[in-house]
């Protein structure tokens, strides 16, 4: 087992929560609780009312799960939903066709495999997200997972922070390459080494997307690692007390930090931190070690760096060669690799997986992957520990289940929220737009030639599709009842974080894919070479040539 | 005269439902169409009291021929998601579903009468 | 008399409320225990305390409890308001009263006070509750007793999981 092994206390927490919610559902159905009283309670168990049914958002803590858990999710999708699930930009999984009356049973089924839907919605601390390559990447200062688990426990049912001004999202990265969008989180944490090699965190606060995007400010360059929980308590307390409660669009911590100024905010936090009883909050070393040890350590064989079998298979099969080129990432252990599984087959709904696909991935993880599966914020999955020797067999199986699309980070690897097809908050659909674009560039040689191009689509201003940090960001808006789309360029959710800038007037739905085509053609004509990514060309040249490419024909400049 | 229909989500399972005049039904084509605001408002008031049956009932505008909700969002609620044509109410197929799919034009996509700004 | 629930020695009790809530303008009764809004307390509270009366203060979510620090040793009660149950500022206020200022009197939840928030309130140090949903002591005891463990240390001094785990 690769995930944190729940002990009796952790399991009883889930069981007690599920039992409590069962009682709350019964009281809602009997009328003892009004919808107004019940809604925050069901949100704190991940249950939304969406367009067609209830949606249940199941937590995948810091994006890590094992085969047993993925199989359980597949079974739940069959037994209570319509045989599929949707992986989200916060590395959770959503089921879109849930009945309220089934929710208590589903929570029990989840608890049986140490899963839950705790605090995946509501004005509370949400799922902690972390680097999906944790434990596999060579450039990791420290594994973010044990710290993320410590944060999960600290934030679960925290009595002081259950009714915050607004939702609160934390991301943890252990690597200088940021695969968590840390800079656009309420709190982003980066593991670093300080003086004398001491382990600590860079603490970033006040990032966020939504109506008004912000990149977080570093309020503390180095926080000793053992002070993580007490320092975050100080941040949360300042936010809970001072965050705005009068306007939900101004209630996130990013607004508070911006209005106070990062330095003044940091001083408030430091002052609160100095006063609170750190020793009662921070975990003793023994507990930190216990958590770390409770993650099953990956067992690596001593292998040569190159695998002749893999090399031969690549040479013989161009499809495997392409998959290897695009979807494998370097592993710290010689002879191993990180396999990225794209849930973006052109024409399919981005981030969706059928029950059969989930079971296929579970089987691959169990047989070839140390039973370790990760979810990325780009709505894809990862097998972080696979022997190069085994990649051909893994790829063959992925292909069999439509999971072998070799498009990681390419133009067809699009992030799209469920949008107006499912979501009660949406103004426009995102999925058909993603499909249009992906179909246009489906030919693999074409996508390869374009190179890294991260397109992100949101169906409304809440930005669940992360359009603010897209190389091309697309925001669906409602113009007189028609679906229009605003294009933005130059965003990045990686360590070179930046917010995308609006390119020009919104375009109608059927013009989005042609506009993206025009942008890609402009890029291909302007880049210095294949090594210069779309984002780099945009940053070098600015918006003018791209604006002209999209709007010159349409006479809309 | 603007045609209206009354819709809500069912508490127990979240299903989109419409008031038929006698029952809460799942297909838009069975919905009662109000051509007068008074019975529409009365039906809405009654619905709002059904707090253990429904969540958040509200009135929507309907095209003049009664075939479809005016707003695009309400059409999706009446049909199902457009990425999976085999899921949701649209799976039933038939002429009524086809009529909603084929309906043209749309007002502000939220569909809720109270949010539509009327030109002065 | 209005319903009140008090938590004493781990027991939830339905009690009658001996306190009189005064708003800004209400005339002061000649005797008895009174709860004053903060501004009124700042004006008149000192005199009442000097008379030997029990005085309580009502704190709104946007009022800082730090302002009471000087008077806390003489106060019998602090009422923390929940204008809406989703306004969670009073939880921080309660924690500060107990943990930072060592307040030993009654910390009372008033306003929109519902039994589903019982556990969070108790953990943050509330020990008086004026429920607005008709719930009683039995319901509150059940709500609070629903969880066998806690992950964090809080004002209620329950051992957090990481301490519990150290025990054999």
PDB file of C-alpha atoms in Angstrom, chain A residues 107-210:
ATOM      1  CA  UNK A 107     -19.970   7.907   2.507  1.00  0.00           C
ATOM      2  CA  UNK A 108     -19.977   4.543   4.278  1.00  0.00           C
ATOM      3  CA  UNK A 109     -18.633   2.837   1.145  1.00  0.00           C
ATOM      4  CA  UNK A 110     -15.916   5.475   0.879  1.00  0.00           C
ATOM      5  CA  UNK A 111     -14.993   5.189   4.547  1.00  0.00           C
ATOM      6  CA  UNK A 112     -14.514   1.449   4.114  1.00  0.00           C
ATOM      7  CA  UNK A 113     -11.486   2.230   1.887  1.00  0.00           C
ATOM      8  CA  UNK A 114     -10.298   5.266   3.845  1.00  0.00           C
ATOM      9  CA  UNK A 115     -11.896   7.753   1.473  1.00  0.00           C
ATOM     10  CA  UNK A 116     -14.315  10.551   2.269  1.00  0.00           C
ATOM     11  CA  UNK A 117     -15.890  13.749   0.983  1.00  0.00           C
ATOM     12  CA  UNK A 118     -14.983  15.847   4.000  1.00  0.00           C
ATOM     13  CA  UNK A 119     -14.640  19.568   3.403  1.00  0.00           C
ATOM     14  CA  UNK A 120     -14.494  19.347  -0.378  1.00  0.00           C
ATOM     15  CA  UNK A 121     -16.903  22.247  -0.432  1.00  0.00           C
ATOM     16  CA  UNK A 122     -18.064  24.941   1.924  1.00  0.00           C
ATOM     17  CA  UNK A 123     -16.326  27.874   3.554  1.00  0.00           C
ATOM     18  CA  UNK A 124     -13.681  25.773   5.179  1.00  0.00           C
ATOM     19  CA  UNK A 125     -10.218  24.424   4.452  1.00  0.00           C
ATOM     20  CA  UNK A 126     -10.450  22.252   1.350  1.00  0.00           C
ATOM     21  CA  UNK A 127      -8.402  19.379   0.014  1.00  0.00           C
ATOM     22  CA  UNK A 128      -4.669  19.945   0.303  1.00  0.00           C
ATOM     23  CA  UNK A 129      -3.081  19.450  -3.122  1.00  0.00           C
ATOM     24  CA  UNK A 130       0.529  18.411  -3.665  1.00  0.00           C
ATOM     25  CA  UNK A 131       3.082  17.566  -6.321  1.00  0.00           C
ATOM     26  CA  UNK A 132       1.841  14.467  -8.190  1.00  0.00           C
ATOM     27  CA  UNK A 133       5.434  13.367  -8.664  1.00  0.00           C
ATOM     28  CA  UNK A 134       6.069  13.317  -4.899  1.00  0.00           C
ATOM     29  CA  UNK A 135       8.439  10.539  -3.976  1.00  0.00           C
ATOM     30  CA  UNK A 136       9.435   9.975  -7.601  1.00  0.00           C
ATOM     31  CA  UNK A 137      11.121  13.135  -8.748  1.00  0.00           C
ATOM     32  CA  UNK A 138      14.835  13.619  -8.245  1.00  0.00           C
ATOM     33  CA  UNK A 139      14.578  17.305  -7.635  1.00  0.00           C
ATOM     34  CA  UNK A 140      12.478  17.055  -4.492  1.00  0.00           C
ATOM     35  CA  UNK A 141      13.718  18.852  -1.390  1.00  0.00           C
ATOM     36  CA  UNK A 142      11.412  16.682   0.693  1.00  0.00           C
ATOM     37  CA  UNK A 143       8.322  14.599   0.033  1.00  0.00           C
ATOM     38  CA  UNK A 144       5.298  16.891   0.340  1.00  0.00           C
ATOM     39  CA  UNK A 145       2.903  14.046   1.113  1.00  0.00           C
ATOM     40  CA  UNK A 146       3.565  13.599   4.847  1.00  0.00           C
ATOM     41  CA  UNK A 147       3.285  17.359   5.313  1.00  0.00           C
ATOM     42  CA  UNK A 148       0.060  17.334   3.312  1.00  0.00           C
ATOM     43  CA  UNK A 149      -1.302  14.545   5.503  1.00  0.00           C
ATOM     44  CA  UNK A 150      -0.357  16.548   8.601  1.00  0.00           C
ATOM     45  CA  UNK A 151      -2.254  19.483   7.123  1.00  0.00           C
ATOM     46  CA  UNK A 152      -5.208  17.257   6.274  1.00  0.00           C
ATOM     47  CA  UNK A 153      -5.536  16.141   9.872  1.00  0.00           C
ATOM     48  CA  UNK A 154      -5.004  19.614  11.296  1.00  0.00           C
ATOM     49  CA  UNK A 155      -7.648  21.095   8.993  1.00  0.00           C
ATOM     50  CA  UNK A 156     -10.236  18.331   9.382  1.00  0.00           C
ATOM     51  CA  UNK A 157     -13.106  19.470  11.592  1.00  0.00           C
ATOM     52  CA  UNK A 158     -10.984  22.332  12.888  1.00  0.00           C
ATOM     53  CA  UNK A 159     -13.524  23.896  15.252  1.00  0.00           C
ATOM     54  CA  UNK A 160     -12.297  27.468  14.864  1.00  0.00           C
ATOM     55  CA  UNK A 161     -12.080  27.431  11.047  1.00  0.00           C
ATOM     56  CA  UNK A 162     -15.262  25.649   9.993  1.00  0.00           C
ATOM     57  CA  UNK A 163     -17.131  28.837   9.151  1.00  0.00           C
ATOM     58  CA  UNK A 164     -14.568  30.959   7.334  1.00  0.00           C
ATOM     59  CA  UNK A 165     -15.505  33.964   5.186  1.00  0.00           C
ATOM     60  CA  UNK A 166     -14.980  31.767   2.134  1.00  0.00           C
ATOM     61  CA  UNK A 167     -13.321  28.590   0.880  1.00  0.00           C
ATOM     62  CA  UNK A 168      -9.635  28.051   1.610  1.00  0.00           C
ATOM     63  CA  UNK A 169      -7.223  26.166  -0.622  1.00  0.00           C
ATOM     64  CA  UNK A 170      -3.685  25.058   0.218  1.00  0.00           C
ATOM     65  CA  UNK A 171      -1.075  23.547  -2.107  1.00  0.00           C
ATOM     66  CA  UNK A 172       2.277  21.989  -1.194  1.00  0.00           C
ATOM     67  CA  UNK A 173       5.184  21.508  -3.553  1.00  0.00           C
ATOM     68  CA  UNK A 174       8.488  19.893  -2.695  1.00  0.00           C
ATOM     69  CA  UNK A 175      10.189  20.713  -5.933  1.00  0.00           C
ATOM     70  CA  UNK A 176      11.355  23.813  -7.744  1.00  0.00           C
ATOM     71  CA  UNK A 177       9.265  22.749 -10.732  1.00  0.00           C
ATOM     72  CA  UNK A 178       5.803  23.585  -9.529  1.00  0.00           C
ATOM     73  CA  UNK A 179       3.139  21.126 -10.600  1.00  0.00           C
ATOM     74  CA  UNK A 180       0.586  22.417  -8.079  1.00  0.00           C
ATOM     75  CA  UNK A 181      -0.158  26.019  -9.154  1.00  0.00           C
ATOM     76  CA  UNK A 182       1.026  27.004  -5.668  1.00  0.00           C
ATOM     77  CA  UNK A 183       1.229  30.693  -6.480  1.00  0.00           C
ATOM     78  CA  UNK A 184      -2.501  30.827  -7.212  1.00  0.00           C
ATOM     79  CA  UNK A 185      -3.628  29.271  -3.936  1.00  0.00           C
ATOM     80  CA  UNK A 186      -4.848  30.884  -0.737  1.00  0.00           C
ATOM     81  CA  UNK A 187      -1.715  29.407   0.828  1.00  0.00           C
ATOM     82  CA  UNK A 188       1.071  27.952  -1.312  1.00  0.00           C
ATOM     83  CA  UNK A 189       3.838  26.101   0.478  1.00  0.00           C
ATOM     84  CA  UNK A 190       7.177  25.285  -1.054  1.00  0.00           C
ATOM     85  CA  UNK A 191       9.555  22.975   0.770  1.00  0.00           C
ATOM     86  CA  UNK A 192      13.064  24.449   0.865  1.00  0.00           C
ATOM     87  CA  UNK A 193      16.358  24.077   2.662  1.00  0.00           C
ATOM     88  CA  UNK A 194      17.535  26.985   4.772  1.00  0.00           C
ATOM     89  CA  UNK A 195      20.752  27.688   6.566  1.00  0.00           C
ATOM     90  CA  UNK A 196      22.688  24.565   7.534  1.00  0.00           C
ATOM     91  CA  UNK A 197      20.318  22.493   5.446  1.00  0.00           C
ATOM     92  CA  UNK A 198      17.372  22.980   7.778  1.00  0.00           C
ATOM     93  CA  UNK A 199      14.059  21.980   6.268  1.00  0.00           C
ATOM     94  CA  UNK A 200      11.442  24.660   5.961  1.00  0.00           C
ATOM     95  CA  UNK A 201       8.714  26.222   3.859  1.00  0.00           C
ATOM     96  CA  UNK A 202       8.425  29.308   1.756  1.00  0.00           C
ATOM     97  CA  UNK A 203       4.946  30.552   2.637  1.00  0.00           C
ATOM     98  CA  UNK A 204       2.910  32.273  -0.081  1.00  0.00           C
ATOM     99  CA  UNK A 205      -0.466  33.779   0.772  1.00  0.00           C
ATOM    100  CA  UNK A 206      -3.229  35.472  -1.150  1.00  0.00           C
ATOM    101  CA  UNK A 207      -3.130  33.784  -4.510  1.00  0.00           C
ATOM    102  CA  UNK A 208      -6.380  32.856  -6.143  1.00  0.00           C
ATOM    103  CA  UNK A 209      -8.345  32.779  -9.337  1.00  0.00           C
ATOM    104  CA  UNK A 210     -12.027  33.478  -9.665  1.00  0.00           C
TER     105      UNK A 210
END
